[in-house]
Amino acid sequence: MSTSTSPAVQRTFDVEEIRAQFPILKELVHGKPLVYFDNAATSQKPRRAIKAESTYYATINANVHRGVHTLSTKATEAQEAARETVRAHINAQHAHEIIFTCGTTASINLAATSLGQLLLKKGDEVVISGMEHHSNIVPWQLACERHGAVLKVIPITDSGEWDMSAIPARGRNDILTDKTRILAISHVSNTLGTINPAKKLIAQAKKKGIITVVDGAQAAPHLKIDVQDLGCDLYAFSGHKAYGPTGTGVLYGREELLERMPPWQGGGEMIDTVTLEKSTWAKLPFKFEAGTPHIAGIIGLGEAIRWMQDYDLDAMAAHERTLLEHATKELLAIDGLRIIGTAKEKVGVISFVIDGVHHYDLGTLLDQQGIAVRTGHHCTQPLMDRFGVSGTTRASFACFNTIAEVDAMVAGVKKGVKMLR
Ligand code: 7TS
């Protein structure tokens, strides 16, 4: 099992060479070649990540950080190598700042529960934005209810961006106030594809002593993440959207803050000592990793990230941008089609509505042609309300998608419009 953290030479970007590494792309759906455009829900997995997981089960399966026996040592080493891979990938300072969870949802619930307990009192304020996934709304609502705090929301412009005029760096600002304790924002929107100016807003919040939490679920698969450069306190993402296994996620936290945060879940491995009266906590990151982790998944995630690092991530992003630009141009030529989310800075996510065509019907027709898109509210109901729609059809691209696949989708949409209108 490879555990190197960075390749000596990066492979040049060749989409056919990349596609050959994704076994699922050979599958037929309704007798048609699969066109997978639902990567924002979960990406497909390269053979290397799948193999790393099965090799763990076949050769070194044992619990981690527990036994003195050889298999446990090997499993522990493989898991901790994955932690180091993640650390390097997002440029965290220390490997113990990387907490493994089962996904972004778990990472944000950990953050909201623990930070709530540490920071929130009656009348304090927590700020989110109007484009958050439910995973970055509901945990903060729960925390605010628990501690008597107030949830405030950054408004969204017609193009699907934060309305920065509502949060000026100088002068009166009714959103980031003296009472704001926590700012929790998405780096990239799952519905609109907008890449948010997170670094700028974090810098503004930092000046006011506000703790910043970033939902990076849709950024990690597409952007180079540098948590030190971003300046955030906590950063959450899912492994399964970044070519890794389902059931894996990460919460990065700045060491000094993690040291102060109380544990989220209690149980085995997160303690230092336990008596029947009181327990003390293990050192980082184990204080936040109660119970047996998803060892195989974490090892698979490490391998998925090493796989990504074998390529020039800028070239991958450029390829996805080409797909987005092509899809945008071709879709806009369809009569009555409107794109929701027209920010200048976007990842390869395109959401649209068509007059007289229900997104669910269109999604079903596309599926019959082997094309997988997501339809509905994408777990962003407040954002749907903001744009006055009940849902959209969403195509979300990954590095293995092609222009020919975009053309197939556009042809499928045109066919759908003819049938449904
Ligand atoms: N935050 C964002 C921005 C997301 O896009 C998602 C999942 C989550 C949090 C939750 O991640 P999980 O891995 O814990 O489920 N987004 C989507 C989506 O857009 N379609 O399906 C899931």
Coordinates of C-alpha atoms and ligand atoms in Angstrom, one line a residue:
M1 CA 0.0 0.0 0.0
S2 CA 1.5 3.3 -1.1
T3 CA 1.9 5.9 1.7
S4 CA 4.0 8.5 0.0
T5 CA 2.6 12.0 0.5
S6 CA 3.7 13.8 -2.7
P7 CA 4.6 12.5 -6.1
A8 CA 8.0 13.3 -7.6
V9 CA 6.5 14.0 -11.0
Q10 CA 2.9 15.0 -11.7
R11 CA 1.1 13.3 -14.6
T12 CA -0.1 15.5 -17.4
F13 CA -3.9 15.8 -17.6
D14 CA -5.4 13.4 -20.1
V15 CA -9.1 12.9 -19.6
E16 CA -9.1 9.4 -21.3
E17 CA -6.2 8.3 -19.1
I18 CA -8.1 9.5 -16.1
R19 CA -11.4 7.8 -17.2
A20 CA -9.6 4.5 -17.5
Q21 CA -9.0 4.6 -13.8
F22 CA -12.7 4.8 -12.9
P23 CA -14.2 1.3 -13.3
I24 CA -17.8 2.5 -12.9
L25 CA -17.5 4.6 -16.1
K26 CA -17.7 1.3 -18.1
E27 CA -21.2 0.6 -16.7
L28 CA -24.3 0.9 -18.9
V29 CA -27.5 2.5 -17.6
H30 CA -30.7 1.6 -19.4
G31 CA -28.4 0.2 -22.1
K32 CA -26.6 3.6 -22.5
P33 CA -23.0 4.5 -21.5
L34 CA -23.2 6.1 -18.0
V35 CA -22.8 9.9 -18.0
Y36 CA -22.2 10.8 -14.4
F37 CA -23.0 14.4 -13.6
D38 CA -23.9 14.0 -9.9
N39 CA -20.5 14.5 -8.5
A40 CA -21.6 17.2 -6.0
A41 CA -23.7 14.5 -4.3
T42 CA -20.9 12.0 -4.4
S43 CA -18.0 11.6 -6.8
Q44 CA -17.0 8.3 -8.4
K45 CA -13.9 6.6 -7.1
P46 CA -10.6 5.7 -8.9
R47 CA -9.5 2.1 -8.8
R48 CA -6.6 3.0 -6.5
A49 CA -8.9 4.2 -3.7
I50 CA -11.2 1.2 -4.1
K51 CA -8.2 -1.1 -3.9
A52 CA -6.6 0.5 -0.9
E53 CA -9.8 -0.1 1.0
S54 CA -10.1 -3.7 0.0
T55 CA -6.4 -4.4 0.5
Y56 CA -6.8 -3.1 4.1
Y57 CA -9.6 -5.6 4.7
A58 CA -7.8 -8.5 3.0
T59 CA -4.3 -8.0 4.5
I60 CA -4.2 -5.8 7.7
N61 CA -7.7 -5.6 9.1
A62 CA -7.5 -4.8 12.8
N63 CA -8.5 -2.0 15.2
V64 CA -6.3 1.0 15.4
H65 CA -4.4 2.5 18.4
R66 CA -5.3 -0.6 20.5
G67 CA -3.3 -3.7 20.2
V68 CA 0.4 -4.4 20.4
H69 CA 0.0 -7.0 17.7
T70 CA 1.4 -6.6 14.2
L71 CA -1.9 -6.1 12.3
S72 CA -3.1 -3.4 14.7
T73 CA 0.3 -1.6 14.3
K74 CA 0.0 -1.8 10.5
A75 CA -3.6 -0.6 10.5
T76 CA -2.6 2.2 12.8
E77 CA 0.3 3.2 10.6
A78 CA -1.9 3.2 7.4
Q79 CA -4.6 5.3 9.1
E80 CA -2.1 7.8 10.4
A81 CA -0.4 8.0 7.0
A82 CA -3.8 9.0 5.6
R83 CA -4.0 11.7 8.3
E84 CA -0.6 13.1 7.2
T85 CA -1.7 13.0 3.6
V86 CA -4.8 15.1 4.5
R87 CA -2.6 17.5 6.5
A88 CA -0.3 18.1 3.6
H89 CA -3.1 18.3 1.1
I90 CA -4.8 21.2 3.0
N91 CA -1.6 22.6 4.4
A92 CA -2.5 22.3 8.1
Q93 CA 0.4 22.9 10.4
H94 CA 0.0 19.6 12.4
A95 CA -1.4 16.1 11.7
H96 CA -3.2 16.2 15.0
E97 CA -5.3 19.1 13.7
I98 CA -7.0 16.6 11.3
I99 CA -10.0 14.9 12.9
F100 CA -11.6 12.1 11.0
T101 CA -15.4 12.0 10.9
C102 CA -18.0 10.3 8.8
G103 CA -18.6 13.4 6.6
T104 CA -19.1 17.1 6.4
T105 CA -22.4 16.8 8.3
A106 CA -20.7 15.1 11.2
S107 CA -17.8 17.6 11.1
I108 CA -20.2 20.6 11.3
N109 CA -22.3 19.0 14.0
L110 CA -19.1 18.4 16.0
A111 CA -18.1 22.1 15.5
A112 CA -21.6 23.5 16.3
T113 CA -22.1 21.4 19.4
S114 CA -18.6 21.9 20.8
L115 CA -18.2 25.6 19.9
G116 CA -21.7 26.2 21.1
Q117 CA -20.8 24.9 24.5
L118 CA -17.5 26.8 24.5
L119 CA -18.6 30.2 23.2
L120 CA -22.4 30.8 23.1
K121 CA -24.4 32.6 25.7
K122 CA -27.9 34.2 25.6
G123 CA -28.0 37.0 23.1
D124 CA -24.8 36.0 21.2
E125 CA -25.0 35.8 17.5
V126 CA -24.0 33.2 14.9
V127 CA -23.7 34.2 11.2
I128 CA -24.3 31.9 8.2
S129 CA -25.1 32.7 4.6
G130 CA -28.3 32.3 2.6
M131 CA -26.7 29.7 0.3
E132 CA -25.8 27.1 2.9
H133 CA -26.5 23.4 2.6
H134 CA -28.9 22.3 5.4
S135 CA -25.8 20.7 7.0
N136 CA -24.5 24.2 7.7
I137 CA -27.8 25.6 8.8
V138 CA -29.5 23.1 11.1
P139 CA -26.6 22.3 13.4
W140 CA -26.3 26.1 14.1
Q141 CA -30.1 26.5 14.6
L142 CA -29.8 23.7 17.2
A143 CA -26.8 25.3 18.9
C144 CA -28.5 28.7 19.0
E145 CA -31.7 27.2 20.5
R146 CA -29.6 25.4 23.1
H147 CA -27.8 28.5 24.2
G148 CA -30.3 31.3 23.5
A149 CA -28.2 32.7 20.7
V150 CA -29.5 34.3 17.5
L151 CA -28.8 33.1 13.9
K152 CA -28.1 35.8 11.3
V153 CA -27.9 35.4 7.6
I154 CA -25.8 37.0 4.9
P155 CA -28.1 37.8 2.0
I156 CA -27.6 36.5 -1.5
T157 CA -27.5 38.5 -4.7
D158 CA -29.4 37.7 -7.9
S159 CA -26.2 36.2 -9.4
G160 CA -25.9 33.9 -6.4
E161 CA -23.1 35.5 -4.4
W162 CA -22.8 36.9 -0.9
D163 CA -24.1 40.4 -0.8
M164 CA -20.9 42.0 0.4
S165 CA -22.6 45.4 0.7
A166 CA -24.5 43.9 3.7
I167 CA -21.2 43.1 5.4
P168 CA -18.9 46.1 4.7
A169 CA -15.4 45.9 6.1
R170 CA -15.8 49.4 7.5
G171 CA -18.7 51.3 8.9
R172 CA -22.1 50.1 10.0
N173 CA -22.5 46.3 9.6
D174 CA -25.7 44.7 11.0
I175 CA -24.5 41.2 10.3
L176 CA -21.1 40.9 11.8
T177 CA -21.6 42.7 15.1
D178 CA -20.0 43.0 18.5
K179 CA -22.2 40.1 19.5
T180 CA -21.1 37.7 16.7
R181 CA -19.2 34.8 18.1
I182 CA -19.2 32.4 15.1
L183 CA -19.2 32.8 11.3
A184 CA -20.0 29.5 9.5
I185 CA -19.9 29.8 5.7
S186 CA -19.5 27.6 2.7
H187 CA -16.4 27.9 0.6
V188 CA -18.3 26.7 -2.6
S189 CA -22.1 26.5 -3.0
N190 CA -23.3 23.0 -3.9
T191 CA -26.3 24.4 -5.7
L192 CA -24.9 27.4 -7.5
G193 CA -21.3 26.5 -7.8
T194 CA -20.2 29.9 -6.6
I195 CA -16.7 30.1 -5.2
N196 CA -17.1 32.5 -2.3
P197 CA -14.6 35.1 -1.2
A198 CA -14.1 33.2 2.0
K199 CA -10.5 34.5 2.7
K200 CA -11.7 38.1 2.6
L201 CA -14.7 37.5 4.9
I202 CA -12.6 35.4 7.3
A203 CA -10.1 38.2 7.6
Q204 CA -12.9 40.7 8.4
A205 CA -14.3 38.3 11.1
K206 CA -10.9 37.7 12.6
K207 CA -10.4 41.4 13.2
K208 CA -13.6 41.2 15.4
G209 CA -12.4 38.1 17.2
I210 CA -15.1 35.9 15.6
I211 CA -14.4 32.2 15.3
T212 CA -14.7 31.0 11.6
V213 CA -16.0 27.7 10.4
V214 CA -15.8 26.8 6.7
D215 CA -18.0 24.2 5.0
G216 CA -15.5 23.0 2.3
A217 CA -17.6 20.0 1.0
Q218 CA -17.8 21.4 -2.5
A219 CA -14.3 23.0 -2.5
A220 CA -12.2 20.1 -1.6
P221 CA -12.8 18.1 -4.8
H222 CA -12.0 21.2 -7.0
L223 CA -9.8 23.7 -5.4
K224 CA -6.4 23.7 -3.8
I225 CA -7.2 24.2 -0.1
D226 CA -4.7 26.0 2.2
V227 CA -6.3 26.4 5.6
Q228 CA -3.4 28.5 6.9
D229 CA -3.7 30.9 3.9
L230 CA -7.5 31.0 4.3
G231 CA -7.0 31.8 8.0
C232 CA -10.1 29.9 9.2
D233 CA -10.4 28.2 12.6
L234 CA -12.2 25.1 11.4
Y235 CA -12.6 23.6 7.9
A236 CA -15.0 20.7 7.2
F237 CA -15.2 18.4 4.1
S238 CA -16.4 15.0 3.0
G239 CA -14.0 12.3 1.6
H240 CA -16.7 10.8 -0.6
K241 CA -17.1 14.0 -2.7
A242 CA -13.3 14.1 -3.3
Y243 CA -12.9 10.7 -4.9
G244 CA -12.7 8.9 -1.6
P245 CA -15.1 6.4 0.1
T246 CA -18.5 7.2 1.6
G247 CA -18.6 7.4 5.4
T248 CA -15.4 9.5 5.5
G249 CA -15.0 13.2 6.4
V250 CA -12.6 15.6 7.9
L251 CA -12.7 18.4 10.4
Y252 CA -9.5 20.5 10.4
G253 CA -9.1 22.7 13.5
R254 CA -6.5 25.1 14.6
E255 CA -4.6 23.5 17.4
E256 CA -5.1 26.1 20.0
L257 CA -8.9 26.2 19.5
L258 CA -9.3 22.4 19.4
E259 CA -7.4 22.3 22.7
R260 CA -10.1 24.6 24.2
M261 CA -13.1 22.9 22.6
P262 CA -14.9 20.3 24.7
P263 CA -15.4 16.8 23.2
W264 CA -18.5 16.1 21.1
Q265 CA -19.0 12.3 21.7
G266 CA -17.8 10.3 24.6
G267 CA -16.5 6.7 24.4
G268 CA -13.5 4.6 23.9
E269 CA -10.2 6.0 22.7
M270 CA -11.2 9.7 23.4
I271 CA -10.2 9.5 27.0
D272 CA -7.0 9.7 29.0
T273 CA -8.4 8.4 32.3
V274 CA -11.8 7.3 33.4
T275 CA -13.1 6.8 36.9
L276 CA -16.8 6.3 37.8
E277 CA -16.9 9.9 38.9
K278 CA -15.0 11.7 36.1
S279 CA -13.0 11.3 32.9
T280 CA -10.2 13.3 31.4
W281 CA -9.6 13.6 27.7
A282 CA -7.0 12.1 25.3
K283 CA -4.7 14.4 23.4
L284 CA -5.6 15.7 19.9
P285 CA -6.9 14.5 17.6
F286 CA -8.2 11.5 19.6
K287 CA -10.3 13.7 22.0
F288 CA -12.7 14.1 19.1
E289 CA -12.6 10.5 17.7
A290 CA -14.6 8.4 20.0
G291 CA -15.1 4.7 19.1
T292 CA -13.7 2.7 16.2
P293 CA -13.2 4.9 13.2
H294 CA -14.0 4.0 9.6
I295 CA -10.4 2.7 9.2
A296 CA -10.8 1.2 5.7
G297 CA -12.5 4.4 4.5
I298 CA -9.8 6.6 6.0
I299 CA -7.1 4.6 4.3
G300 CA -9.1 4.8 1.0
L301 CA -9.5 8.5 1.4
G302 CA -5.7 8.9 1.9
E303 CA -5.2 7.0 -1.3
A304 CA -7.8 9.0 -3.2
I305 CA -6.0 12.2 -2.2
R306 CA -2.6 10.7 -3.2
W307 CA -4.2 9.9 -6.5
M308 CA -5.4 13.5 -6.9
Q309 CA -2.0 14.8 -6.0
D310 CA -0.5 12.8 -8.8
Y311 CA -2.1 15.3 -11.1
D312 CA -1.7 19.0 -11.6
L313 CA -4.8 20.2 -9.7
D314 CA -4.8 23.4 -11.7
A315 CA -5.1 21.4 -14.9
M316 CA -8.0 19.4 -13.4
A317 CA -9.7 22.7 -12.4
A318 CA -9.1 24.2 -15.9
H319 CA -10.7 21.1 -17.5
E320 CA -13.8 21.3 -15.3
R321 CA -14.0 25.1 -16.1
T322 CA -14.0 24.2 -19.8
L323 CA -16.9 21.8 -19.2
L324 CA -18.8 24.5 -17.3
E325 CA -18.3 27.1 -19.9
H326 CA -19.4 24.8 -22.7
A327 CA -22.4 23.6 -20.8
T328 CA -23.4 27.2 -19.9
K329 CA -23.2 28.3 -23.5
E330 CA -25.1 25.3 -24.9
L331 CA -27.8 25.3 -22.3
L332 CA -28.5 29.0 -22.5
A333 CA -29.3 28.5 -26.1
I334 CA -32.4 26.5 -25.1
D335 CA -35.6 28.5 -25.1
G336 CA -37.0 29.2 -21.6
L337 CA -33.9 27.9 -19.8
R338 CA -32.6 29.9 -16.9
I339 CA -29.4 29.2 -15.0
I340 CA -29.6 29.7 -11.2
G341 CA -26.1 30.9 -10.1
T342 CA -24.3 33.1 -12.5
A343 CA -21.3 34.2 -10.4
K344 CA -18.1 34.9 -12.2
E345 CA -16.1 32.5 -10.0
K346 CA -17.7 29.0 -10.2
V347 CA -16.7 25.4 -10.0
G348 CA -18.2 22.9 -12.4
V349 CA -21.8 23.0 -11.1
I350 CA -24.7 24.2 -13.2
S351 CA -28.2 24.5 -11.9
F352 CA -31.1 25.4 -14.2
V353 CA -34.8 25.6 -14.5
I354 CA -36.9 25.5 -17.7
D355 CA -40.3 27.2 -18.2
G356 CA -43.0 24.6 -18.4
V357 CA -40.7 21.7 -17.5
H358 CA -40.6 20.1 -14.0
H359 CA -37.0 19.3 -12.9
Y360 CA -38.1 15.8 -11.7
D361 CA -39.6 14.9 -15.1
L362 CA -36.5 16.1 -16.8
G363 CA -34.2 14.2 -14.5
T364 CA -36.1 11.0 -15.1
L365 CA -35.9 11.4 -18.9
L366 CA -32.2 12.1 -18.7
D367 CA -31.7 9.0 -16.6
Q368 CA -33.4 6.9 -19.3
Q369 CA -30.6 8.1 -21.5
G370 CA -28.0 7.1 -19.0
I371 CA -27.4 10.6 -17.8
A372 CA -27.3 11.1 -14.0
V373 CA -28.1 14.6 -12.7
R374 CA -29.6 15.7 -9.4
T375 CA -33.0 17.3 -9.3
G376 CA -34.8 19.0 -6.4
H377 CA -33.7 21.5 -3.7
H378 CA -30.3 20.0 -3.2
C379 CA -30.7 20.4 0.6
T380 CA -30.7 24.2 0.2
Q381 CA -34.4 25.1 0.7
P382 CA -33.8 28.7 1.9
L383 CA -31.8 29.2 -1.3
M384 CA -34.6 27.9 -3.4
D385 CA -36.9 30.3 -1.6
R386 CA -34.5 33.1 -2.4
F387 CA -34.7 32.4 -6.1
G388 CA -38.4 31.6 -6.0
V389 CA -38.1 28.1 -7.4
S390 CA -39.1 24.7 -5.9
G391 CA -36.0 23.0 -7.3
T392 CA -33.6 22.8 -10.1
T393 CA -31.9 20.3 -12.4
R394 CA -28.2 20.2 -11.5
A395 CA -25.2 18.9 -13.4
S396 CA -22.0 18.7 -11.4
F397 CA -18.8 17.8 -13.1
A398 CA -15.6 16.0 -12.1
C399 CA -12.2 15.7 -13.7
F400 CA -13.3 12.5 -15.6
N401 CA -16.2 14.2 -17.5
T402 CA -15.9 15.1 -21.1
I403 CA -17.2 17.7 -23.6
A404 CA -18.9 14.8 -25.5
E405 CA -20.8 14.0 -22.3
V406 CA -21.9 17.6 -21.9
D407 CA -23.2 17.5 -25.5
A408 CA -25.1 14.3 -24.7
M409 CA -26.8 16.0 -21.8
V410 CA -27.6 19.1 -23.8
A411 CA -29.2 16.9 -26.5
G412 CA -31.0 15.0 -23.8
V413 CA -32.4 18.3 -22.3
K414 CA -33.6 19.4 -25.8
K415 CA -35.3 16.1 -26.3
G416 CA -36.8 16.4 -22.8
V417 CA -38.1 19.9 -23.5
K418 CA -39.8 18.7 -26.7
M419 CA -41.5 15.8 -24.9
L420 CA -42.5 17.7 -21.7
R421 CA -43.7 21.1 -23.0
Ligands
7TS1 N1 -22.1 21.0 2.8 C1 -22.2 21.1 1.4 C2 -21.8 22.4 0.8 C3 -22.7 20.0 0.7 O1 -22.7 20.1 -0.6 C4 -23.0 18.8 1.3 C5 -23.6 17.6 0.6 C6 -22.9 18.7 2.7 C7 -22.5 19.8 3.4 C8 -23.1 17.4 3.5 O2 -22.2 16.5 3.1 P1 -22.3 15.0 3.7 O3 -21.1 14.3 3.0 O4 -22.1 15.0 5.1 O5 -23.6 14.5 3.2 N2 -24.2 18.0 -0.7 C9 -24.9 17.2 -1.4 C10 -25.4 17.6 -2.7 O6 -25.2 18.7 -3.1 N3 -26.2 16.6 -3.2 O7 -26.2 15.6 -2.4 C11 -25.4 15.9 -1.2

